[in-house]
Amino acid sequence: MWRISFLNHFLFLLILEVMAEGRDEFLYGEFPEDFMWGTSTSAYQVEGGWDADGKGPSIWDKFTHDAMKQTGDIACDSYHKKDEDVKLLKNLGVGYYRFSISWSRVLPKGTLEEVNQAGVNYYNDLINSLLERGITPMVALYHFDLPQALQDKYDGWLNPEMADVFNDYAKFCFESFGDRVKWWITINEPWEAALMGHGFGLFPPAKKDLRASTYKVAYVMLLAHAKAWHTYDQVFRATQQGKVSIILNVHWGEPKTDTQADRDAADRSIEWWLGWFAHPVFVNGDWPDVMKKTVKEKSEVKEFQIDFPIQ
């Protein structure tokens, strides 16, 4: 059940750290008084109600229906058990709840041409219920579940037009919920969508193209994040006073020995995991040099070319 299993990643990592060190207390001593205790979910993993009340299908709906024996059609049924879930959150004593909006629940076709008011009402009720119980909502706009209509129409995140489509969706959410939501996440772990969804084909839309598609998707998602961030900054921040960021995941690598070769290998690992998305957003607006160098060299050997759009 998500009520137990979906602890925030930072808390899970701190627990692992204590276990690994064999200590009775956390490495960093006591938690500060303003530490943000919370728990998190994502829409496809918990909501169920996959076609309820006008919701459109997502790429995860299609993927599980076509290729897997299990689906998220019901999941934890949070769409129908919202009140029960919020009570459980209150009983946990958390101050923050991070959840994601199912894009196709509020915009079944992924665009503003059709708004599903039942979906909007669901998230309004959830947000209001959380606030009434003293729980701060933190909202992710995208957690892997692209509307299938956008996958069909644009070829999903491979199409640069998706950056503008995402920006329209983000603006709609800021307008609909931003008077109460002060913590926004644009995209959750774009690394997963780029590599697992378009490189290895293990996630929807199940494309296998390690040569080019992974980089195209990464570029488009970074554009989408940037557009949404600037839209909030220019249009909504002055009145709503919220914060907007992106969630990046990383498997941290430490050098096996203190040799320069091992230190370089650990650094490359982190750059390919984290720097791929962190550098363009937080450092210099460009891909890490080691990525560009490696891809260029391998592309020349295999006689194909990938032009990095960010210079």
PDB file of C-alpha atoms in Angstrom:
ATOM      1  CA  MET A   1       0.000   0.000   0.000  1.00  0.00           C
ATOM      2  CA  TRP A   2       1.279   3.450  -0.843  1.00  0.00           C
ATOM      3  CA  ARG A   3       0.441   4.609   2.664  1.00  0.00           C
ATOM      4  CA  ILE A   4       3.530   2.768   3.876  1.00  0.00           C
ATOM      5  CA  SER A   5       5.825   2.309   0.919  1.00  0.00           C
ATOM      6  CA  PHE A   6       6.077   5.737  -0.683  1.00  0.00           C
ATOM      7  CA  LEU A   7       8.329   7.499   1.821  1.00  0.00           C
ATOM      8  CA  ASN A   8      10.264  10.386   0.356  1.00  0.00           C
ATOM      9  CA  HIS A   9      13.545   9.460  -1.266  1.00  0.00           C
ATOM     10  CA  PHE A  10      15.572  11.701   1.032  1.00  0.00           C
ATOM     11  CA  LEU A  11      14.268   9.963   4.143  1.00  0.00           C
ATOM     12  CA  PHE A  12      14.896   6.526   2.635  1.00  0.00           C
ATOM     13  CA  LEU A  13      18.462   7.470   1.758  1.00  0.00           C
ATOM     14  CA  LEU A  14      19.113   8.784   5.251  1.00  0.00           C
ATOM     15  CA  ILE A  15      17.870   5.510   6.722  1.00  0.00           C
ATOM     16  CA  LEU A  16      20.152   3.547   4.395  1.00  0.00           C
ATOM     17  CA  GLU A  17      23.042   5.747   5.432  1.00  0.00           C
ATOM     18  CA  VAL A  18      22.511   4.931   9.081  1.00  0.00           C
ATOM     19  CA  MET A  19      22.215   1.215   8.351  1.00  0.00           C
ATOM     20  CA  ALA A  20      25.374   1.224   6.251  1.00  0.00           C
ATOM     21  CA  GLU A  21      27.376   2.977   8.932  1.00  0.00           C
ATOM     22  CA  GLY A  22      25.951   0.861  11.746  1.00  0.00           C
ATOM     23  CA  ARG A  23      25.121   3.966  13.735  1.00  0.00           C
ATOM     24  CA  ASP A  24      22.347   4.707  16.165  1.00  0.00           C
ATOM     25  CA  GLU A  25      21.897   8.254  14.955  1.00  0.00           C
ATOM     26  CA  PHE A  26      21.930  10.067  11.653  1.00  0.00           C
ATOM     27  CA  LEU A  27      25.220  11.283  10.248  1.00  0.00           C
ATOM     28  CA  TYR A  28      24.136  14.890  10.398  1.00  0.00           C
ATOM     29  CA  GLY A  29      22.925  14.809  13.987  1.00  0.00           C
ATOM     30  CA  GLU A  30      19.476  16.041  14.897  1.00  0.00           C
ATOM     31  CA  PHE A  31      17.032  17.185  12.266  1.00  0.00           C
ATOM     32  CA  PRO A  32      16.437  20.941  12.232  1.00  0.00           C
ATOM     33  CA  GLU A  33      13.087  22.124  13.539  1.00  0.00           C
ATOM     34  CA  ASP A  34      11.978  23.227  10.078  1.00  0.00           C
ATOM     35  CA  PHE A  35      12.864  19.890   8.416  1.00  0.00           C
ATOM     36  CA  MET A  36      10.187  19.110   5.821  1.00  0.00           C
ATOM     37  CA  TRP A  37       8.770  15.713   6.786  1.00  0.00           C
ATOM     38  CA  GLY A  38       6.618  14.344   4.024  1.00  0.00           C
ATOM     39  CA  THR A  39       5.558  11.445   1.881  1.00  0.00           C
ATOM     40  CA  SER A  40       4.999  11.140  -1.842  1.00  0.00           C
ATOM     41  CA  THR A  41       3.123   9.311  -4.563  1.00  0.00           C
ATOM     42  CA  SER A  42       2.547   9.575  -8.281  1.00  0.00           C
ATOM     43  CA  ALA A  43      -0.793   9.549 -10.055  1.00  0.00           C
ATOM     44  CA  TYR A  44      -0.512   6.314 -12.038  1.00  0.00           C
ATOM     45  CA  GLN A  45       0.828   4.386  -9.068  1.00  0.00           C
ATOM     46  CA  VAL A  46      -2.022   5.206  -6.697  1.00  0.00           C
ATOM     47  CA  GLU A  47      -5.062   6.833  -8.279  1.00  0.00           C
ATOM     48  CA  GLY A  48      -6.700   4.047 -10.269  1.00  0.00           C
ATOM     49  CA  GLY A  49      -9.879   5.278 -11.953  1.00  0.00           C
ATOM     50  CA  TRP A  50      -7.985   5.045 -15.206  1.00  0.00           C
ATOM     51  CA  ASP A  51     -11.016   5.952 -17.339  1.00  0.00           C
ATOM     52  CA  ALA A  52     -13.313   7.395 -14.666  1.00  0.00           C
ATOM     53  CA  ASP A  53     -15.350  10.568 -15.161  1.00  0.00           C
ATOM     54  CA  GLY A  54     -13.893  11.568 -18.504  1.00  0.00           C
ATOM     55  CA  LYS A  55     -10.200  10.863 -17.916  1.00  0.00           C
ATOM     56  CA  GLY A  56      -8.241  10.143 -21.083  1.00  0.00           C
ATOM     57  CA  PRO A  57      -5.726   7.284 -21.377  1.00  0.00           C
ATOM     58  CA  SER A  58      -2.058   7.845 -20.644  1.00  0.00           C
ATOM     59  CA  ILE A  59       0.950   6.114 -22.176  1.00  0.00           C
ATOM     60  CA  TRP A  60       1.156   3.975 -19.029  1.00  0.00           C
ATOM     61  CA  ASP A  61      -2.445   2.866 -19.499  1.00  0.00           C
ATOM     62  CA  LYS A  62      -1.699   1.733 -23.043  1.00  0.00           C
ATOM     63  CA  PHE A  63       1.647   0.191 -22.109  1.00  0.00           C
ATOM     64  CA  THR A  64       0.263  -1.947 -19.292  1.00  0.00           C
ATOM     65  CA  HIS A  65      -2.861  -2.909 -21.214  1.00  0.00           C
ATOM     66  CA  ASP A  66      -0.849  -3.990 -24.251  1.00  0.00           C
ATOM     67  CA  ALA A  67       2.300  -5.474 -22.792  1.00  0.00           C
ATOM     68  CA  MET A  68       1.853  -6.393 -19.133  1.00  0.00           C
ATOM     69  CA  LYS A  69      -0.271  -8.779 -17.081  1.00  0.00           C
ATOM     70  CA  GLN A  70      -0.831  -6.171 -14.377  1.00  0.00           C
ATOM     71  CA  THR A  71      -2.149  -2.638 -14.729  1.00  0.00           C
ATOM     72  CA  GLY A  72      -2.759   0.473 -12.666  1.00  0.00           C
ATOM     73  CA  ASP A  73      -6.437   0.522 -13.581  1.00  0.00           C
ATOM     74  CA  ILE A  74      -7.369   0.319  -9.894  1.00  0.00           C
ATOM     75  CA  ALA A  75      -4.016   0.588  -8.096  1.00  0.00           C
ATOM     76  CA  CYS A  76      -4.678   1.935  -4.566  1.00  0.00           C
ATOM     77  CA  ASP A  77      -7.965   3.429  -5.811  1.00  0.00           C
ATOM     78  CA  SER A  78      -6.997   6.800  -4.411  1.00  0.00           C
ATOM     79  CA  TYR A  79      -9.275   8.499  -6.926  1.00  0.00           C
ATOM     80  CA  HIS A  80     -12.234   7.026  -5.055  1.00  0.00           C
ATOM     81  CA  LYS A  81     -10.612   6.910  -1.591  1.00  0.00           C
ATOM     82  CA  LYS A  82      -9.202  10.411  -1.421  1.00  0.00           C
ATOM     83  CA  ASP A  83     -10.787  11.261   1.936  1.00  0.00           C
ATOM     84  CA  GLU A  84      -9.569   8.048   3.530  1.00  0.00           C
ATOM     85  CA  ASP A  85      -6.064   8.618   2.211  1.00  0.00           C
ATOM     86  CA  VAL A  86      -5.884  12.173   3.499  1.00  0.00           C
ATOM     87  CA  LYS A  87      -6.948  10.954   6.949  1.00  0.00           C
ATOM     88  CA  LEU A  88      -4.161   8.380   6.838  1.00  0.00           C
ATOM     89  CA  LEU A  89      -1.682  11.102   5.898  1.00  0.00           C
ATOM     90  CA  LYS A  90      -2.847  13.123   8.875  1.00  0.00           C
ATOM     91  CA  ASN A  91      -2.390  10.096  11.119  1.00  0.00           C
ATOM     92  CA  LEU A  92       1.170   9.704   9.830  1.00  0.00           C
ATOM     93  CA  GLY A  93       1.898  13.180  11.123  1.00  0.00           C
ATOM     94  CA  VAL A  94       3.533  14.433   7.930  1.00  0.00           C
ATOM     95  CA  GLY A  95       3.559  18.113   7.081  1.00  0.00           C
ATOM     96  CA  TYR A  96       3.936  17.723   3.312  1.00  0.00           C
ATOM     97  CA  TYR A  97       2.406  15.496   0.683  1.00  0.00           C
ATOM     98  CA  ARG A  98       3.921  15.335  -2.772  1.00  0.00           C
ATOM     99  CA  PHE A  99       1.607  13.967  -5.431  1.00  0.00           C
ATOM    100  CA  SER A 100       1.427  14.275  -9.188  1.00  0.00           C
ATOM    101  CA  ILE A 101      -1.409  15.430 -11.397  1.00  0.00           C
ATOM    102  CA  SER A 102      -2.561  13.008 -14.049  1.00  0.00           C
ATOM    103  CA  TRP A 103      -2.290  15.208 -17.128  1.00  0.00           C
ATOM    104  CA  SER A 104      -4.956  13.255 -18.997  1.00  0.00           C
ATOM    105  CA  ARG A 105      -7.350  13.420 -16.043  1.00  0.00           C
ATOM    106  CA  VAL A 106      -7.612  17.204 -16.335  1.00  0.00           C
ATOM    107  CA  LEU A 107      -6.908  17.499 -20.084  1.00  0.00           C
ATOM    108  CA  PRO A 108      -8.000  14.205 -21.716  1.00  0.00           C
ATOM    109  CA  LYS A 109      -6.428  15.074 -25.071  1.00  0.00           C
ATOM    110  CA  GLY A 110      -3.443  16.739 -23.446  1.00  0.00           C
ATOM    111  CA  THR A 111      -4.380  20.173 -24.770  1.00  0.00           C
ATOM    112  CA  LEU A 112      -6.695  22.973 -23.727  1.00  0.00           C
ATOM    113  CA  GLU A 113      -9.253  22.041 -26.387  1.00  0.00           C
ATOM    114  CA  GLU A 114     -10.932  19.756 -23.848  1.00  0.00           C
ATOM    115  CA  VAL A 115     -10.976  20.280 -20.076  1.00  0.00           C
ATOM    116  CA  ASN A 116     -12.312  17.539 -17.830  1.00  0.00           C
ATOM    117  CA  GLN A 117     -13.936  19.422 -14.974  1.00  0.00           C
ATOM    118  CA  ALA A 118     -14.391  16.255 -12.926  1.00  0.00           C
ATOM    119  CA  GLY A 119     -10.622  15.814 -12.897  1.00  0.00           C
ATOM    120  CA  VAL A 120     -10.057  19.444 -11.946  1.00  0.00           C
ATOM    121  CA  ASN A 121     -12.580  19.037  -9.122  1.00  0.00           C
ATOM    122  CA  TYR A 122     -10.760  15.958  -7.852  1.00  0.00           C
ATOM    123  CA  TYR A 123      -7.476  17.814  -7.438  1.00  0.00           C
ATOM    124  CA  ASN A 124      -9.188  20.888  -6.014  1.00  0.00           C
ATOM    125  CA  ASP A 125     -10.859  18.703  -3.395  1.00  0.00           C
ATOM    126  CA  LEU A 126      -7.597  16.902  -2.622  1.00  0.00           C
ATOM    127  CA  ILE A 127      -5.675  20.151  -2.205  1.00  0.00           C
ATOM    128  CA  ASN A 128      -8.371  21.692  -0.022  1.00  0.00           C
ATOM    129  CA  SER A 129      -8.621  18.573   2.126  1.00  0.00           C
ATOM    130  CA  LEU A 130      -4.862  18.514   2.692  1.00  0.00           C
ATOM    131  CA  LEU A 131      -4.761  22.174   3.673  1.00  0.00           C
ATOM    132  CA  GLU A 132      -7.687  21.745   6.053  1.00  0.00           C
ATOM    133  CA  ARG A 133      -5.617  19.146   7.915  1.00  0.00           C
ATOM    134  CA  GLY A 134      -2.464  21.223   7.983  1.00  0.00           C
ATOM    135  CA  ILE A 135      -0.672  19.284   5.242  1.00  0.00           C
ATOM    136  CA  THR A 136       1.134  21.310   2.586  1.00  0.00           C
ATOM    137  CA  PRO A 137       0.614  20.045  -0.980  1.00  0.00           C
ATOM    138  CA  MET A 138       3.637  19.702  -3.254  1.00  0.00           C
ATOM    139  CA  VAL A 139       2.540  19.041  -6.832  1.00  0.00           C
ATOM    140  CA  ALA A 140       4.392  17.410  -9.707  1.00  0.00           C
ATOM    141  CA  LEU A 141       3.019  18.269 -13.123  1.00  0.00           C
ATOM    142  CA  TYR A 142       4.553  15.286 -14.892  1.00  0.00           C
ATOM    143  CA  HIS A 143       5.466  11.882 -13.472  1.00  0.00           C
ATOM    144  CA  PHE A 144       5.885   9.674 -16.568  1.00  0.00           C
ATOM    145  CA  ASP A 145       2.178   9.487 -17.578  1.00  0.00           C
ATOM    146  CA  LEU A 146       1.963  11.458 -20.819  1.00  0.00           C
ATOM    147  CA  PRO A 147      -1.536  11.590 -22.336  1.00  0.00           C
ATOM    148  CA  GLN A 148      -1.723   8.945 -25.046  1.00  0.00           C
ATOM    149  CA  ALA A 149      -3.344  11.510 -27.331  1.00  0.00           C
ATOM    150  CA  LEU A 150      -0.112  13.526 -27.307  1.00  0.00           C
ATOM    151  CA  GLN A 151       1.977  10.446 -27.960  1.00  0.00           C
ATOM    152  CA  ASP A 152      -0.182   9.709 -30.985  1.00  0.00           C
ATOM    153  CA  LYS A 153      -0.323  13.273 -32.288  1.00  0.00           C
ATOM    154  CA  TYR A 154       3.228  14.504 -31.675  1.00  0.00           C
ATOM    155  CA  ASP A 155       5.240  11.312 -31.134  1.00  0.00           C
ATOM    156  CA  GLY A 156       5.431  12.466 -27.536  1.00  0.00           C
ATOM    157  CA  TRP A 157       8.592  13.987 -26.119  1.00  0.00           C
ATOM    158  CA  LEU A 158      10.513  13.429 -29.331  1.00  0.00           C
ATOM    159  CA  ASN A 159       8.745  16.450 -30.831  1.00  0.00           C
ATOM    160  CA  PRO A 160       9.996  19.929 -29.819  1.00  0.00           C
ATOM    161  CA  GLU A 161       6.401  21.205 -30.071  1.00  0.00           C
ATOM    162  CA  MET A 162       5.765  19.316 -26.850  1.00  0.00           C
ATOM    163  CA  ALA A 163       7.589  22.032 -24.916  1.00  0.00           C
ATOM    164  CA  ASP A 164       4.835  24.515 -25.780  1.00  0.00           C
ATOM    165  CA  VAL A 165       2.095  21.949 -25.152  1.00  0.00           C
ATOM    166  CA  PHE A 166       3.548  21.248 -21.710  1.00  0.00           C
ATOM    167  CA  ASN A 167       3.792  24.957 -21.009  1.00  0.00           C
ATOM    168  CA  ASP A 168       0.083  25.372 -21.794  1.00  0.00           C
ATOM    169  CA  TYR A 169      -0.723  22.510 -19.418  1.00  0.00           C
ATOM    170  CA  ALA A 170       1.501  23.976 -16.715  1.00  0.00           C
ATOM    171  CA  LYS A 171      -0.132  27.376 -17.074  1.00  0.00           C
ATOM    172  CA  PHE A 172      -3.554  25.752 -16.782  1.00  0.00           C
ATOM    173  CA  CYS A 173      -2.498  24.080 -13.524  1.00  0.00           C
ATOM    174  CA  PHE A 174      -0.966  27.265 -12.133  1.00  0.00           C
ATOM    175  CA  GLU A 175      -4.223  29.067 -12.876  1.00  0.00           C
ATOM    176  CA  SER A 176      -6.403  26.300 -11.458  1.00  0.00           C
ATOM    177  CA  PHE A 177      -4.493  25.389  -8.298  1.00  0.00           C
ATOM    178  CA  GLY A 178      -1.741  27.949  -7.766  1.00  0.00           C
ATOM    179  CA  ASP A 179      -3.696  30.077  -5.316  1.00  0.00           C
ATOM    180  CA  ARG A 180      -3.191  27.212  -2.826  1.00  0.00           C
ATOM    181  CA  VAL A 181      -0.210  25.235  -4.159  1.00  0.00           C
ATOM    182  CA  LYS A 182       3.102  26.931  -3.379  1.00  0.00           C
ATOM    183  CA  TRP A 183       5.485  24.090  -4.248  1.00  0.00           C
ATOM    184  CA  TRP A 184       5.608  22.930  -7.867  1.00  0.00           C
ATOM    185  CA  ILE A 185       7.662  20.291  -9.650  1.00  0.00           C
ATOM    186  CA  THR A 186       7.655  20.520 -13.430  1.00  0.00           C
ATOM    187  CA  ILE A 187       9.007  17.091 -14.401  1.00  0.00           C
ATOM    188  CA  ASN A 188       9.907  14.134 -12.223  1.00  0.00           C
ATOM    189  CA  GLU A 189      13.169  12.399 -13.154  1.00  0.00           C
ATOM    190  CA  PRO A 190      13.448  13.157 -16.886  1.00  0.00           C
ATOM    191  CA  TRP A 191      16.388  10.744 -17.035  1.00  0.00           C
ATOM    192  CA  GLU A 192      13.897   7.878 -16.749  1.00  0.00           C
ATOM    193  CA  ALA A 193      11.715   9.048 -19.616  1.00  0.00           C
ATOM    194  CA  ALA A 194      14.716   9.719 -21.830  1.00  0.00           C
ATOM    195  CA  LEU A 195      16.659   6.517 -21.271  1.00  0.00           C
ATOM    196  CA  MET A 196      14.186   3.947 -19.963  1.00  0.00           C
ATOM    197  CA  GLY A 197      11.328   5.052 -22.214  1.00  0.00           C
ATOM    198  CA  HIS A 198      13.221   5.919 -25.398  1.00  0.00           C
ATOM    199  CA  GLY A 199      16.571   4.157 -25.084  1.00  0.00           C
ATOM    200  CA  PHE A 200      15.992   0.742 -23.538  1.00  0.00           C
ATOM    201  CA  GLY A 201      12.254   0.635 -24.200  1.00  0.00           C
ATOM    202  CA  LEU A 202      11.443  -0.620 -20.701  1.00  0.00           C
ATOM    203  CA  PHE A 203       9.012   2.209 -19.925  1.00  0.00           C
ATOM    204  CA  PRO A 204       6.354   3.625 -22.228  1.00  0.00           C
ATOM    205  CA  PRO A 205       6.368   4.550 -25.037  1.00  0.00           C
ATOM    206  CA  ALA A 206       8.763   1.584 -25.269  1.00  0.00           C
ATOM    207  CA  LYS A 207      11.065   2.991 -27.932  1.00  0.00           C
ATOM    208  CA  LYS A 208      14.561   1.550 -28.315  1.00  0.00           C
ATOM    209  CA  ASP A 209      16.991   4.087 -29.735  1.00  0.00           C
ATOM    210  CA  LEU A 210      20.091   4.692 -27.658  1.00  0.00           C
ATOM    211  CA  ARG A 211      21.762   6.546 -30.498  1.00  0.00           C
ATOM    212  CA  ALA A 212      19.581   9.637 -30.763  1.00  0.00           C
ATOM    213  CA  SER A 213      16.117   9.494 -29.202  1.00  0.00           C
ATOM    214  CA  THR A 214      17.342   9.652 -25.609  1.00  0.00           C
ATOM    215  CA  TYR A 215      19.094  12.950 -26.295  1.00  0.00           C
ATOM    216  CA  LYS A 216      16.178  14.424 -28.221  1.00  0.00           C
ATOM    217  CA  VAL A 217      13.767  13.611 -25.401  1.00  0.00           C
ATOM    218  CA  ALA A 218      16.130  15.060 -22.806  1.00  0.00           C
ATOM    219  CA  TYR A 219      16.429  18.269 -24.801  1.00  0.00           C
ATOM    220  CA  VAL A 220      12.666  18.667 -25.266  1.00  0.00           C
ATOM    221  CA  MET A 221      11.953  17.989 -21.591  1.00  0.00           C
ATOM    222  CA  LEU A 222      14.530  20.558 -20.556  1.00  0.00           C
ATOM    223  CA  LEU A 223      12.868  23.068 -22.884  1.00  0.00           C
ATOM    224  CA  ALA A 224       9.493  22.220 -21.365  1.00  0.00           C
ATOM    225  CA  HIS A 225      10.806  22.740 -17.861  1.00  0.00           C
ATOM    226  CA  ALA A 226      12.364  26.064 -18.806  1.00  0.00           C
ATOM    227  CA  LYS A 227       9.216  27.356 -20.476  1.00  0.00           C
ATOM    228  CA  ALA A 228       7.029  26.399 -17.521  1.00  0.00           C
ATOM    229  CA  TRP A 229       9.482  27.911 -15.037  1.00  0.00           C
ATOM    230  CA  HIS A 230       9.573  31.221 -16.896  1.00  0.00           C
ATOM    231  CA  THR A 231       5.794  31.247 -17.294  1.00  0.00           C
ATOM    232  CA  TYR A 232       5.390  30.927 -13.544  1.00  0.00           C
ATOM    233  CA  ASP A 233       8.106  33.493 -12.892  1.00  0.00           C
ATOM    234  CA  GLN A 234       6.679  36.071 -15.288  1.00  0.00           C
ATOM    235  CA  VAL A 235       2.938  35.548 -14.825  1.00  0.00           C
ATOM    236  CA  PHE A 236       2.226  33.939 -11.451  1.00  0.00           C
ATOM    237  CA  ARG A 237       5.072  34.365  -8.976  1.00  0.00           C
ATOM    238  CA  ALA A 238       4.238  37.917  -7.926  1.00  0.00           C
ATOM    239  CA  THR A 239       0.715  36.988  -6.856  1.00  0.00           C
ATOM    240  CA  GLN A 240       1.045  33.308  -5.919  1.00  0.00           C
ATOM    241  CA  GLN A 241       4.489  33.487  -4.257  1.00  0.00           C
ATOM    242  CA  GLY A 242       5.337  29.857  -4.985  1.00  0.00           C
ATOM    243  CA  LYS A 243       8.456  27.896  -5.899  1.00  0.00           C
ATOM    244  CA  VAL A 244       9.041  25.831  -9.051  1.00  0.00           C
ATOM    245  CA  SER A 245      11.784  23.298  -9.675  1.00  0.00           C
ATOM    246  CA  ILE A 246      12.549  19.949 -11.279  1.00  0.00           C
ATOM    247  CA  ILE A 247      13.304  16.558  -9.699  1.00  0.00           C
ATOM    248  CA  LEU A 248      16.532  14.900 -10.838  1.00  0.00           C
ATOM    249  CA  ASN A 249      17.630  11.412  -9.836  1.00  0.00           C
ATOM    250  CA  VAL A 250      21.175  10.112  -9.550  1.00  0.00           C
ATOM    251  CA  HIS A 251      22.975   6.898  -8.681  1.00  0.00           C
ATOM    252  CA  TRP A 252      25.956   8.308  -6.844  1.00  0.00           C
ATOM    253  CA  GLY A 253      29.319   6.855  -7.811  1.00  0.00           C
ATOM    254  CA  GLU A 254      32.441   6.751  -5.638  1.00  0.00           C
ATOM    255  CA  PRO A 255      35.901   5.832  -7.011  1.00  0.00           C
ATOM    256  CA  LYS A 256      36.950   2.279  -6.176  1.00  0.00           C
ATOM    257  CA  THR A 257      40.502   3.465  -5.518  1.00  0.00           C
ATOM    258  CA  ASP A 258      42.203   6.822  -5.299  1.00  0.00           C
ATOM    259  CA  THR A 259      43.720   6.523  -8.759  1.00  0.00           C
ATOM    260  CA  GLN A 260      42.986   9.259 -11.276  1.00  0.00           C
ATOM    261  CA  ALA A 261      41.352   6.739 -13.605  1.00  0.00           C
ATOM    262  CA  ASP A 262      38.859   5.656 -10.936  1.00  0.00           C
ATOM    263  CA  ARG A 263      38.157   9.237  -9.888  1.00  0.00           C
ATOM    264  CA  ASP A 264      37.470  10.139 -13.517  1.00  0.00           C
ATOM    265  CA  ALA A 265      35.186   7.124 -13.903  1.00  0.00           C
ATOM    266  CA  ALA A 266      33.137   8.120 -10.847  1.00  0.00           C
ATOM    267  CA  ASP A 267      32.875  11.664 -12.159  1.00  0.00           C
ATOM    268  CA  ARG A 268      31.722  10.454 -15.581  1.00  0.00           C
ATOM    269  CA  SER A 269      29.053   8.341 -13.963  1.00  0.00           C
ATOM    270  CA  ILE A 270      27.644  11.283 -12.043  1.00  0.00           C
ATOM    271  CA  GLU A 271      27.780  13.549 -15.078  1.00  0.00           C
ATOM    272  CA  TRP A 272      25.819  11.048 -17.191  1.00  0.00           C
ATOM    273  CA  TRP A 273      23.258  10.506 -14.449  1.00  0.00           C
ATOM    274  CA  LEU A 274      22.887  13.956 -12.960  1.00  0.00           C
ATOM    275  CA  GLY A 275      24.899  16.426 -15.004  1.00  0.00           C
ATOM    276  CA  TRP A 276      22.931  15.549 -18.134  1.00  0.00           C
ATOM    277  CA  PHE A 277      19.995  17.519 -16.710  1.00  0.00           C
ATOM    278  CA  ALA A 278      21.521  19.513 -13.867  1.00  0.00           C
ATOM    279  CA  HIS A 279      24.120  21.315 -15.982  1.00  0.00           C
ATOM    280  CA  PRO A 280      21.606  22.868 -18.410  1.00  0.00           C
ATOM    281  CA  VAL A 281      19.328  23.985 -15.572  1.00  0.00           C
ATOM    282  CA  PHE A 282      21.664  24.917 -12.736  1.00  0.00           C
ATOM    283  CA  VAL A 283      25.196  25.331 -14.118  1.00  0.00           C
ATOM    284  CA  ASN A 284      25.828  26.785 -17.561  1.00  0.00           C
ATOM    285  CA  GLY A 285      22.901  25.979 -19.846  1.00  0.00           C
ATOM    286  CA  ASP A 286      24.838  23.258 -21.653  1.00  0.00           C
ATOM    287  CA  TRP A 287      25.449  19.527 -21.559  1.00  0.00           C
ATOM    288  CA  PRO A 288      28.509  18.360 -19.563  1.00  0.00           C
ATOM    289  CA  ASP A 289      31.671  18.419 -21.649  1.00  0.00           C
ATOM    290  CA  VAL A 290      32.422  14.755 -20.951  1.00  0.00           C
ATOM    291  CA  MET A 291      29.017  13.807 -22.392  1.00  0.00           C
ATOM    292  CA  LYS A 292      29.484  15.809 -25.558  1.00  0.00           C
ATOM    293  CA  LYS A 293      33.003  14.495 -26.049  1.00  0.00           C
ATOM    294  CA  THR A 294      32.032  10.856 -25.537  1.00  0.00           C
ATOM    295  CA  VAL A 295      28.950  10.974 -27.747  1.00  0.00           C
ATOM    296  CA  LYS A 296      30.849  12.785 -30.496  1.00  0.00           C
ATOM    297  CA  GLU A 297      33.650  10.227 -30.475  1.00  0.00           C
ATOM    298  CA  LYS A 298      31.327   7.210 -30.483  1.00  0.00           C
ATOM    299  CA  SER A 299      29.129   8.750 -33.149  1.00  0.00           C
ATOM    300  CA  GLU A 300      32.082   9.282 -35.452  1.00  0.00           C
ATOM    301  CA  VAL A 301      33.223   5.695 -34.991  1.00  0.00           C
ATOM    302  CA  LYS A 302      29.751   4.358 -35.829  1.00  0.00           C
ATOM    303  CA  GLU A 303      29.323   6.906 -38.644  1.00  0.00           C
ATOM    304  CA  PHE A 304      26.232   8.655 -37.415  1.00  0.00           C
ATOM    305  CA  GLN A 305      25.841  12.140 -36.016  1.00  0.00           C
ATOM    306  CA  ILE A 306      24.031  13.597 -33.037  1.00  0.00           C
ATOM    307  CA  ASP A 307      23.904  17.362 -32.938  1.00  0.00           C
ATOM    308  CA  PHE A 308      23.512  18.608 -29.383  1.00  0.00           C
ATOM    309  CA  PRO A 309      21.005  21.461 -29.593  1.00  0.00           C
ATOM    310  CA  ILE A 310      22.444  23.190 -26.510  1.00  0.00           C
ATOM    311  CA  GLN A 311      25.700  24.928 -27.307  1.00  0.00           C
TER     312      GLN A 311
END
